[in-house]
mmCIF file of C-alpha atoms in Angstrom:
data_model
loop_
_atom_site.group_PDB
_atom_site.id
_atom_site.type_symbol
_atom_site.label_atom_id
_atom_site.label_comp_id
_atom_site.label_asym_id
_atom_site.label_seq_id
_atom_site.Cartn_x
_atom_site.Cartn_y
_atom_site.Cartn_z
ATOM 1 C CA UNK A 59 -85.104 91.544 -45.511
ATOM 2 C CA UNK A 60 -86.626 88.531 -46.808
ATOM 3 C CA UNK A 61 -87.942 88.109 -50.837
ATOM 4 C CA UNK A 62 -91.255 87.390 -51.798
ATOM 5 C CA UNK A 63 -92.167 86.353 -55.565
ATOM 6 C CA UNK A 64 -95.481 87.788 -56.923
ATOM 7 C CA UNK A 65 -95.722 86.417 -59.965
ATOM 8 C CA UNK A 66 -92.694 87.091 -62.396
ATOM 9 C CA UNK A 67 -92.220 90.028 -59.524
ATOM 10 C CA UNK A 68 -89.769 89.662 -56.782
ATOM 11 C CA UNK A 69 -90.123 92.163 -53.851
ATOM 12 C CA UNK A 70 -87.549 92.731 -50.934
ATOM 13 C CA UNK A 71 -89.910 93.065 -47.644
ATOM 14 C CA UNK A 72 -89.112 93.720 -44.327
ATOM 15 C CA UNK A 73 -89.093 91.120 -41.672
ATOM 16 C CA UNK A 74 -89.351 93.279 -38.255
ATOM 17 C CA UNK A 75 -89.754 97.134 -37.525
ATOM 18 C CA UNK A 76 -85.988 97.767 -37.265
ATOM 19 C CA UNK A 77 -85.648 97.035 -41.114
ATOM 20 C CA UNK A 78 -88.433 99.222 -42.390
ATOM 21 C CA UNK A 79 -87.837 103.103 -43.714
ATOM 22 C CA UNK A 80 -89.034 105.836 -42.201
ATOM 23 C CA UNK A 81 -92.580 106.316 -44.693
ATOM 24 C CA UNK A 82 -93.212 102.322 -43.915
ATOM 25 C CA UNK A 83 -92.639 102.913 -40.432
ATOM 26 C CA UNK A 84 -94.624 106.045 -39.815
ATOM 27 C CA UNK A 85 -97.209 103.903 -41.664
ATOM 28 C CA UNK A 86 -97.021 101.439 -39.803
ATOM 29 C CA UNK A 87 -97.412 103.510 -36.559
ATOM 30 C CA UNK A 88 -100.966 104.957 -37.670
ATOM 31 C CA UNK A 89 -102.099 101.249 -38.598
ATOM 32 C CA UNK A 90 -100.901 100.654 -34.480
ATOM 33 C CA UNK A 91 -103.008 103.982 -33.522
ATOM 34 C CA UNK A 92 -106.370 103.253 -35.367
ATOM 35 C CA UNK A 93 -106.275 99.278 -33.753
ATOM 36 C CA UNK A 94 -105.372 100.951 -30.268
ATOM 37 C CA UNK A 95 -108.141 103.117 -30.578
ATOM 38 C CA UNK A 96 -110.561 100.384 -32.241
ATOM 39 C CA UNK A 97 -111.046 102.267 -35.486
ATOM 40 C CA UNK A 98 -109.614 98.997 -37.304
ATOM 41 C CA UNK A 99 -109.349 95.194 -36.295
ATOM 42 C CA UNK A 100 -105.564 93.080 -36.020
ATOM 43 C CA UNK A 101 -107.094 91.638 -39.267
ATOM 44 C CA UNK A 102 -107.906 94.153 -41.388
ATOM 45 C CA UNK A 103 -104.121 96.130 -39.553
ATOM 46 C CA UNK A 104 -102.666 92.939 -41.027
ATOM 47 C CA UNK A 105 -103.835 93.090 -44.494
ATOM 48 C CA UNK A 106 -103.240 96.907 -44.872
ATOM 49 C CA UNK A 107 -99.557 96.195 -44.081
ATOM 50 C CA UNK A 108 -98.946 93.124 -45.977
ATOM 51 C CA UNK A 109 -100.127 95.812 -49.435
ATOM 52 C CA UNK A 110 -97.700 98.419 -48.247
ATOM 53 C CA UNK A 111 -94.704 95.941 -47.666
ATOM 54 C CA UNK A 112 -95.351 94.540 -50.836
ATOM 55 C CA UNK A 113 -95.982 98.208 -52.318
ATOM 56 C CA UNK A 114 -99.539 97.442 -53.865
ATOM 57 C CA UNK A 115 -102.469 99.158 -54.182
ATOM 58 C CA UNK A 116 -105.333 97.713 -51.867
ATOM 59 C CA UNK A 117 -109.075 97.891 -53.125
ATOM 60 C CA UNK A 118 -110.734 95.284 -51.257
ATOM 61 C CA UNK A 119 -111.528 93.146 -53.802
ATOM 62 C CA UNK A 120 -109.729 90.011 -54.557
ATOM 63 C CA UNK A 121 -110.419 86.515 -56.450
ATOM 64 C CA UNK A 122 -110.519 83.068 -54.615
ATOM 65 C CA UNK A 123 -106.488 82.996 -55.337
ATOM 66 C CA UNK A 124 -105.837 86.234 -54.558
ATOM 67 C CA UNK A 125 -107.488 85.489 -50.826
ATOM 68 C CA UNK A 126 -105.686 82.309 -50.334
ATOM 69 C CA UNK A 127 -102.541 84.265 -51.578
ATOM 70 C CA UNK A 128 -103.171 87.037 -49.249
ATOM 71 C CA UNK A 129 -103.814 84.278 -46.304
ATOM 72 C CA UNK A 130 -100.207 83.017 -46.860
ATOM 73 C CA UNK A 131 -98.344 86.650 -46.826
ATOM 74 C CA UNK A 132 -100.515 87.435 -43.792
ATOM 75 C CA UNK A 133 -97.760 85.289 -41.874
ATOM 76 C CA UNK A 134 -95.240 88.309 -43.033
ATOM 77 C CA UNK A 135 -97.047 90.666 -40.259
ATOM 78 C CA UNK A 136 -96.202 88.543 -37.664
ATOM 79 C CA UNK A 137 -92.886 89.640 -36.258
ATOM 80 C CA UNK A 138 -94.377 93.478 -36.425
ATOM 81 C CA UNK A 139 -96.551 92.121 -33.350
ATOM 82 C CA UNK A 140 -97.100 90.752 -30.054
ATOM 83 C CA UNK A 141 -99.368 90.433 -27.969
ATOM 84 C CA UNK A 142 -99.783 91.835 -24.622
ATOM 85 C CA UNK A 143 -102.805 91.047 -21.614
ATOM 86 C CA UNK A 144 -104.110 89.091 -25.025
ATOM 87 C CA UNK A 145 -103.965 92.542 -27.349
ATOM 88 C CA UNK A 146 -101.923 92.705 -30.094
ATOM 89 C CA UNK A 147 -99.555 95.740 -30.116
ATOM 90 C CA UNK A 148 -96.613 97.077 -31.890
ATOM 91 C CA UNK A 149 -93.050 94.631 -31.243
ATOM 92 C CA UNK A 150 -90.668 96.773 -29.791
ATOM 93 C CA UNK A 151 -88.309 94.465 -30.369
ATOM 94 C CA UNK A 152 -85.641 96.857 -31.808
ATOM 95 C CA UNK A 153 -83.437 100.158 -31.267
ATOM 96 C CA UNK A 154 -83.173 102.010 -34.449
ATOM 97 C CA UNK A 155 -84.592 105.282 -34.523
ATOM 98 C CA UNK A 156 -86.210 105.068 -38.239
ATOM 99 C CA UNK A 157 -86.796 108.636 -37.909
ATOM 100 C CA UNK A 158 -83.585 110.056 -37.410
ATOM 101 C CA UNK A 159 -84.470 113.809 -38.353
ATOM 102 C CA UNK A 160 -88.145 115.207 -40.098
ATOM 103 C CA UNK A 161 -89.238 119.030 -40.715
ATOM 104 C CA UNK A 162 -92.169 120.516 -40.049
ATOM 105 C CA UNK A 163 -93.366 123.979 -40.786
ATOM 106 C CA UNK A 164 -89.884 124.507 -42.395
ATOM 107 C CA UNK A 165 -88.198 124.186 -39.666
ATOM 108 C CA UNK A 166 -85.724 120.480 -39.562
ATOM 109 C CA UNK A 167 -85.400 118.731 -36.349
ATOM 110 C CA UNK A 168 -82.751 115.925 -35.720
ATOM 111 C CA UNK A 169 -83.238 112.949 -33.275
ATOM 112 C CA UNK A 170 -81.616 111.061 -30.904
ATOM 113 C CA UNK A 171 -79.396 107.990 -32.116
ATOM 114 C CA UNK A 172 -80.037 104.158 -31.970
ATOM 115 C CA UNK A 173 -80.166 102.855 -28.280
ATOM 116 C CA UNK A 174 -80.399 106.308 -27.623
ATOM 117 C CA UNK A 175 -76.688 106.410 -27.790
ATOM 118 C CA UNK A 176 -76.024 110.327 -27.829
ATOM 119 C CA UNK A 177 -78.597 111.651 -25.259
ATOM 120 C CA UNK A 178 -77.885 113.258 -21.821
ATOM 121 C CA UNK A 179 -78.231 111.156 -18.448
ATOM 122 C CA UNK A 180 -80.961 114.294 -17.929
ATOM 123 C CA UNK A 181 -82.814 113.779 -21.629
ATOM 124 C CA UNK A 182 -83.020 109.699 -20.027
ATOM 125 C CA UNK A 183 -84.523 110.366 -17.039
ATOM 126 C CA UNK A 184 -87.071 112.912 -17.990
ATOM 127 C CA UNK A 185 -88.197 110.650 -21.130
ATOM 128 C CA UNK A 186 -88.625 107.919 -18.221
ATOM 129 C CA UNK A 187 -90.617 110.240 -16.244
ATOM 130 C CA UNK A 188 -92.573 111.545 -19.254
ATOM 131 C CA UNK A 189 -92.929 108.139 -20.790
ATOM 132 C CA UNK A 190 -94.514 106.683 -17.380
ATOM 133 C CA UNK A 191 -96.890 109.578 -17.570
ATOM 134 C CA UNK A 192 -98.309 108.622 -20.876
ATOM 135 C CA UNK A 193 -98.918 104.726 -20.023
ATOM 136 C CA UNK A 194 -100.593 106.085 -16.678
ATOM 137 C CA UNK A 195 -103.171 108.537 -17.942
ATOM 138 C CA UNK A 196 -103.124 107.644 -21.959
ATOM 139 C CA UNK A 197 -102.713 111.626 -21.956
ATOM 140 C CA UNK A 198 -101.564 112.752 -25.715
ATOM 141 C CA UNK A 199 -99.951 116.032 -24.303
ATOM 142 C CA UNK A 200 -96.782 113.886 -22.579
ATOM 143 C CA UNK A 201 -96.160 112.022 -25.891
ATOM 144 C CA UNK A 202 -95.683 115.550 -27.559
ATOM 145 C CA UNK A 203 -93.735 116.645 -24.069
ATOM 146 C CA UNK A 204 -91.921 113.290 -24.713
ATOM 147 C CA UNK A 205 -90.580 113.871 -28.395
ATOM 148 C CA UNK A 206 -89.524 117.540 -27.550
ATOM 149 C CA UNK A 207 -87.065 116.536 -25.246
ATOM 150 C CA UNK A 208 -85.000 114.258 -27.843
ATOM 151 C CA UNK A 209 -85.762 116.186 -31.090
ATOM 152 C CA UNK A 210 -83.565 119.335 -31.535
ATOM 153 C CA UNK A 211 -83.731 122.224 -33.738
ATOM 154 C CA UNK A 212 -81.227 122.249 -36.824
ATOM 155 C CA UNK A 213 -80.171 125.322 -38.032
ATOM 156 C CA UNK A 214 -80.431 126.518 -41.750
ATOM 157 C CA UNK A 215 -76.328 125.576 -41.509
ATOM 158 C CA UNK A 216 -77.059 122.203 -40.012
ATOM 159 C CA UNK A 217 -75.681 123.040 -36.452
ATOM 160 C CA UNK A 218 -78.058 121.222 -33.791
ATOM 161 C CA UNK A 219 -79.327 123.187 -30.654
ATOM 162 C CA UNK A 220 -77.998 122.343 -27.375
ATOM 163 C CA UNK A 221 -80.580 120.807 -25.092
ATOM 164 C CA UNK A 222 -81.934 122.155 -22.327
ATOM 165 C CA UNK A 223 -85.624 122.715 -20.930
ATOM 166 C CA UNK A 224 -85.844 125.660 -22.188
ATOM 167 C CA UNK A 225 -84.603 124.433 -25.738
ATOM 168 C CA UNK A 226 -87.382 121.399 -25.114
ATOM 169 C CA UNK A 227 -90.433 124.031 -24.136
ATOM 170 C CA UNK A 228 -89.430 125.959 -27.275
ATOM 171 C CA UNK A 229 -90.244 122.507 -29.309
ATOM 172 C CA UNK A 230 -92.979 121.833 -27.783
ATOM 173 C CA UNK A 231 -94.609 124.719 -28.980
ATOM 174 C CA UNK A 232 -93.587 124.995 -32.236
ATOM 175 C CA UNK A 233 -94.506 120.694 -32.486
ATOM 176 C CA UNK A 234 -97.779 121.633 -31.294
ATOM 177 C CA UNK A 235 -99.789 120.426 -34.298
ATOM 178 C CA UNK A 236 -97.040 118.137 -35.381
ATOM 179 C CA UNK A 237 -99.321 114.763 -36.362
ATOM 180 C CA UNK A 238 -100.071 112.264 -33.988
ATOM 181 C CA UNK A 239 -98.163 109.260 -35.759
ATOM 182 C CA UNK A 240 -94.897 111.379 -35.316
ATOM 183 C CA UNK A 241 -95.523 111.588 -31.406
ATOM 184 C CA UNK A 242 -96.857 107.661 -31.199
ATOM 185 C CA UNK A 243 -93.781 106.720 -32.948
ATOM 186 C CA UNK A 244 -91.309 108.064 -31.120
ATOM 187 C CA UNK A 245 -92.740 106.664 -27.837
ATOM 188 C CA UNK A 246 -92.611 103.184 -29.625
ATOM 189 C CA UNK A 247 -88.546 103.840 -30.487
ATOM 190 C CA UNK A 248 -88.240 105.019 -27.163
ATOM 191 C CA UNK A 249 -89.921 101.946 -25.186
ATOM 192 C CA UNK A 250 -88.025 99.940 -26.822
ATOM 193 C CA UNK A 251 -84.568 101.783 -26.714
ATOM 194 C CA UNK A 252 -85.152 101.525 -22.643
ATOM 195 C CA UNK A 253 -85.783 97.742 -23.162
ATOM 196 C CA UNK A 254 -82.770 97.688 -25.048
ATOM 197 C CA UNK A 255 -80.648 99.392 -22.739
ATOM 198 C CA UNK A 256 -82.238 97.680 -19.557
ATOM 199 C CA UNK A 257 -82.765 94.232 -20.369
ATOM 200 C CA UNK A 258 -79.517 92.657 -22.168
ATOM 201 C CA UNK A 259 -75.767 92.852 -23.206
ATOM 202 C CA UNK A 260 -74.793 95.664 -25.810
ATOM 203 C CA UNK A 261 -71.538 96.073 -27.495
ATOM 204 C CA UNK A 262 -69.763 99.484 -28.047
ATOM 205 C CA UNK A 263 -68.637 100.360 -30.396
ATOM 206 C CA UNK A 264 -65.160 99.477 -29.078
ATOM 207 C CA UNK A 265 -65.919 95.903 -28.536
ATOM 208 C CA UNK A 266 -66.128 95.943 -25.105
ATOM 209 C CA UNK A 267 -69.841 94.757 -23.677
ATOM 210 C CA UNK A 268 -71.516 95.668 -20.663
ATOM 211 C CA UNK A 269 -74.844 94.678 -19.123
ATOM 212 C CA UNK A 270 -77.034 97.473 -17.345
ATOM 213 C CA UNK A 271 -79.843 95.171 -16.315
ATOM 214 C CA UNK A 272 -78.441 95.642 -12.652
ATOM 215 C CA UNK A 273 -79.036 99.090 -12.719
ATOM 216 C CA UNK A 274 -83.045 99.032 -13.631
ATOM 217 C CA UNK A 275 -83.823 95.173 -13.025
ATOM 218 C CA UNK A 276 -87.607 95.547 -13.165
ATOM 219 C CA UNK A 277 -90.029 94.925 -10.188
ATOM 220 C CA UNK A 278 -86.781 93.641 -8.401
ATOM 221 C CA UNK A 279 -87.111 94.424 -4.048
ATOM 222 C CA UNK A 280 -83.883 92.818 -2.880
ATOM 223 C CA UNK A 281 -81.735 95.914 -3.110
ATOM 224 C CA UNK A 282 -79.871 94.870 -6.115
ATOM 225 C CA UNK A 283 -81.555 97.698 -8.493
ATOM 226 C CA UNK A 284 -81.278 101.289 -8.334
ATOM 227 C CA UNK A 285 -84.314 103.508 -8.665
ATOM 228 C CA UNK A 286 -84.062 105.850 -12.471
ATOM 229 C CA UNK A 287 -84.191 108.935 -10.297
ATOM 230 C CA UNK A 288 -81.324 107.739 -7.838
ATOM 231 C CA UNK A 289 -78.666 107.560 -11.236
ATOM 232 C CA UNK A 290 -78.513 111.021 -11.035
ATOM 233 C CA UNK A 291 -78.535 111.799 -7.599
ATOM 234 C CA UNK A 292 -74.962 108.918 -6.888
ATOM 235 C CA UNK A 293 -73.421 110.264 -9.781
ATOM 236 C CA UNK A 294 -73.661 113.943 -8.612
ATOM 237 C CA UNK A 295 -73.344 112.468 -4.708
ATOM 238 C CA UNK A 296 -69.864 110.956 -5.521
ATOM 239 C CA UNK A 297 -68.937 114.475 -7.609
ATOM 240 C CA UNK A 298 -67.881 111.830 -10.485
ATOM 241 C CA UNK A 299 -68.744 114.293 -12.888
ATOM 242 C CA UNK A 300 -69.072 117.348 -11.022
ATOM 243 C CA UNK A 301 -72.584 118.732 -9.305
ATOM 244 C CA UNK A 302 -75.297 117.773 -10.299
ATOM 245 C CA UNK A 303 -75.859 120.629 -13.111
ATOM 246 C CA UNK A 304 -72.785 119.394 -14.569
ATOM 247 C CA UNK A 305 -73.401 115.619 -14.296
ATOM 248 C CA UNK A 306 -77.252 115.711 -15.951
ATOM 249 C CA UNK A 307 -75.842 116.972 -19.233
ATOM 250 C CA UNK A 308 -73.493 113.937 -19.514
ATOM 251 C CA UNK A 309 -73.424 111.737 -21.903
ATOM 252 C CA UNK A 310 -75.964 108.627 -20.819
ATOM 253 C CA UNK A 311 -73.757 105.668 -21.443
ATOM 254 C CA UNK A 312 -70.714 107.064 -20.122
ATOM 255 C CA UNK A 313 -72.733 107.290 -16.841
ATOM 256 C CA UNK A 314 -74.432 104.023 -17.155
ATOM 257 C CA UNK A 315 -70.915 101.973 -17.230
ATOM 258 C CA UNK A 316 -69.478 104.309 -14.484
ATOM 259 C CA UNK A 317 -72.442 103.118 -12.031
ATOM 260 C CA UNK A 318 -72.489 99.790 -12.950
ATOM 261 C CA UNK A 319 -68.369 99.299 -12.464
ATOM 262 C CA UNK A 320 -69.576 101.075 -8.831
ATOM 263 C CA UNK A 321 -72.496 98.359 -8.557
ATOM 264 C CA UNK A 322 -70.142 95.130 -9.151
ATOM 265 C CA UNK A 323 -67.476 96.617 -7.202
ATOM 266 C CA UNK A 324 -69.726 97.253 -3.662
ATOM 267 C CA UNK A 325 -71.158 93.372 -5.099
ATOM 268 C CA UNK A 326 -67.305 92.640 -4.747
ATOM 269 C CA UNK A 327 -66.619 94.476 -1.438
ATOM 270 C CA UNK A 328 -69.777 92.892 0.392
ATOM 271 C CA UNK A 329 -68.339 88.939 -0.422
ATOM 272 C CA UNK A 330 -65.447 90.004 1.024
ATOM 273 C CA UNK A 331 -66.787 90.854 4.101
ATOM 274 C CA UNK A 332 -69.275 88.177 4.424
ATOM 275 C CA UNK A 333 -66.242 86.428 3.223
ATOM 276 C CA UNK A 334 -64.199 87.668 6.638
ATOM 277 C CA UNK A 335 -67.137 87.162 8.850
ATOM 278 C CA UNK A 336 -67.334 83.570 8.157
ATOM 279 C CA UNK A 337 -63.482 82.959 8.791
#
């Protein structure tokens, strides 16, 4: 958070997505929709934000000052940004899921953790699938498809539904009108969860760090990186956790570091025998 003095007013902002609260961030997503779309420019996105960081009320009309004033705190957008093919869109630069659980229609629904921590190896590779759909054919109906397959059903106790497809059709349906900056941001959290995931170190929560890059290195040809789809089918090849019913309702990371211990160790095997060949 940084602090920003208006006046004898000091206000705690933001400085990137992962810091804002859920009503910022979901406001933040429709600002991202309406400049996707074209219903607003970067500048006007900018100044909209900048008033509901700094909780004020925007009118559109400001003094000399007040413009050179607003110039300056336009520089607090930046980090919220970056820019893509030369269009600005929304950083996804971060892992938290700032909307951890909502309700709708009185019903609650709870989300997946940060980094997408507790999902399935299944509830992975479908959002994959589902997630490439959307960036292909800009098709609302696989954002909605998207979100029902990580957000679960509470019960008036608080007990979470197990999922399932079945469990994720019966979402579906009942998020069927569920607004559009709901579905939008959960694709955002979940782009960048992947990049998370795929692109760099993480700790656990154990201390112990691993890097999955090898296992979804990105337009890579030389062999080194496994297809999404094929995670499933070598961990239910080698039985490691059972067929593959019982290894798609795993837990994601637990089948991420057994895969890439199997990766470093054929790496391992395959020196040694160019090792032996050159003897």
């Amino acid at each position: 958070m940084r602090r920003v003095q208006l006046g004898a007013v000091v206000r705690e902002v933001p400085e990137h997505i992962g810091e804002c609260n859920q009503e910022q961030y979901l406001y933040f997503v429709q600002l991202v929709m309406m400049l996707e779309k074209g219903h607003l420019s970067i500048e006007e996105v900018q100044v909209l934000w900048v008033y509901r960081l700094l909780d004020l009320s925007y009118t559109g009309k400001l003094s000399q000052s007040g413009k050179e004033n607003l110039a300056q705190l336009i520089d607090l957008t930046d980090s919220f940004f970056e820019i893509e093919k030369g269009a600005y869109r929304a950083n996804t630069e971060w892992a938290a899921n700032l909307v951890p659980e909502f309700k709708w229609k009185l019903r609650r629904f709870k989300g997946p953790a940060d980094a997408l921590a507790d999902v399935t190896i299944k509830q992975f590779l479908r959002g994959l699938e589902l997630s490439t759909a959307y960036a292909e054919s800009k098709d609302p109906k696989y954002l909605l498809k998207l979100l029902s397959h990580f957000y679960l059903r509470l019960s008036p106790m608080g007990r979470v539904k197990t999922y399932s497809e079945l469990e994720a059709q019966k979402t579906e349906k009942l998020l069927a009108r569920l607004p559009g900056h709901y579905l939008y941001g959960f694709y955002f959290f979940f782009q960048s969860a992947v990049k998370y995931l795929t692109s760099q170190e993480i700790e656990m929560a154990d201390g112990r760090r691993y890097d999955f890059s090898p296992l979804f290195g990105a337009g890579e040809s030389d062999g080194k990186s496994i297809g999404p789809m094929a995670v499933l089918f070598s961990l239910a090849e080698n039985k490691v956790f059972g067929s593959i019913n019982e290894t798609e309702n795993r837990n994601l990371i637990e089948c991420l570091i057994y895969l890439l211990d199997r990766h470093y160790e054929k790496e391992r095997l395959l020196k040694r025998s160019e090792s032996d060949r050159s003897e």
